Amino acid sequence: MDNKTIRLILPQWQGGNRYVYAFGAKLLEWLAPAANCETLEIPLIPKTPEVIKDGIAFKEELLRHSGEIYRFLQSKSPDKIIVFGGDCSISLAPFTYLLEKYEGDAAVLWLDRHGDISVPGETTDYHAMVLASFLGEGDTDFSDFVKVKLDTEHLLHIGVNDPAKEFGRKIGNNYDFKNILPEEFAENSSSVIAAIKDMHIRKLIIHFDLDVLDLSSFRSQSSANPSVYFERLKLIRPGASFQSLSRLLNDLDKQFDIVGLSLAEYLPWDAMNLANLLAGLPLLKDKI
């Protein structure tokens, strides 16, 4: 029987506390190859004033939203899920579903410049905490949302380019996080494949934050905000190339069964700024 795949367009911005995150979700889906599988576009929640509860911005909205998505996935029972986001919190509901479905036979690959293991008190933005929830850490409402917790033996970070900083967070000393640096898979995929084979699993659930791409070659990410781009370029260490990431994911597809792929944190600054310009131009702004 053929695997059932669902695509989710999830313009969730509350986890990153930036409305601009929503702008990238629909554009990502438009850029991606067309597919015949079922596609669900989650309605955009309009921008609202920030509400912080238990040290997390928009906590109640994020939990409610994630619960609705999780229940939808349960009702549809897909075998594979693709998510176009949205900030990194988009992975919470679909990965929770997939970890239950493939319990004990799935690994999570976290392609990201950041570790996403922060807890309340280190930030108010949940997108930097989402992986901590999968480990059962941080806010209890979010960690309780995850029914099957992730064992770090089945977790691999890929592309964190400042591991001392990222894994030096509050819970960093509690775990032995494995990370493959961008330069370690620049020429071939052997280091990543070897690490996964040591896990003795068949299924892969992949979180792909686009900020894992090198900042000098990909400028549609958070640190490429035109107001800070040139300063950040001097400070942020090199990331992964388009070529190495494409090769890596295709190499993994040949040896493992990829059942989840979330694409997060696409921030098309130029397109957004142009859209804002067009919205204010004569004739264009007039509703005809």
mmCIF file of N, CA and C in Angstrom, residues 114 133 227 231 274:
data_model
loop_
_atom_site.group_PDB
_atom_site.id
_atom_site.type_symbol
_atom_site.label_atom_id
_atom_site.label_comp_id
_atom_site.label_asym_id
_atom_site.label_seq_id
_atom_site.Cartn_x
_atom_site.Cartn_y
_atom_site.Cartn_z
ATOM 1 N N HIS A 114 21.144 26.895 15.274
ATOM 2 C CA HIS A 114 20.949 26.966 16.720
ATOM 3 C C HIS A 114 20.567 25.602 17.285
ATOM 4 N N SER A 133 11.367 20.755 24.563
ATOM 5 C CA SER A 133 10.080 20.119 24.861
ATOM 6 C C SER A 133 10.089 18.646 24.477
ATOM 7 N N SER A 227 18.784 45.700 8.371
ATOM 8 C CA SER A 227 19.276 46.664 9.359
ATOM 9 C C SER A 227 20.491 46.152 10.132
ATOM 10 N N GLU A 231 26.684 43.704 9.878
ATOM 11 C CA GLU A 231 27.324 43.464 11.174
ATOM 12 C C GLU A 231 27.282 41.986 11.530
ATOM 13 N N LEU A 274 9.329 44.711 -0.424
ATOM 14 C CA LEU A 274 8.727 45.108 -1.696
ATOM 15 C C LEU A 274 7.202 45.039 -1.610
#
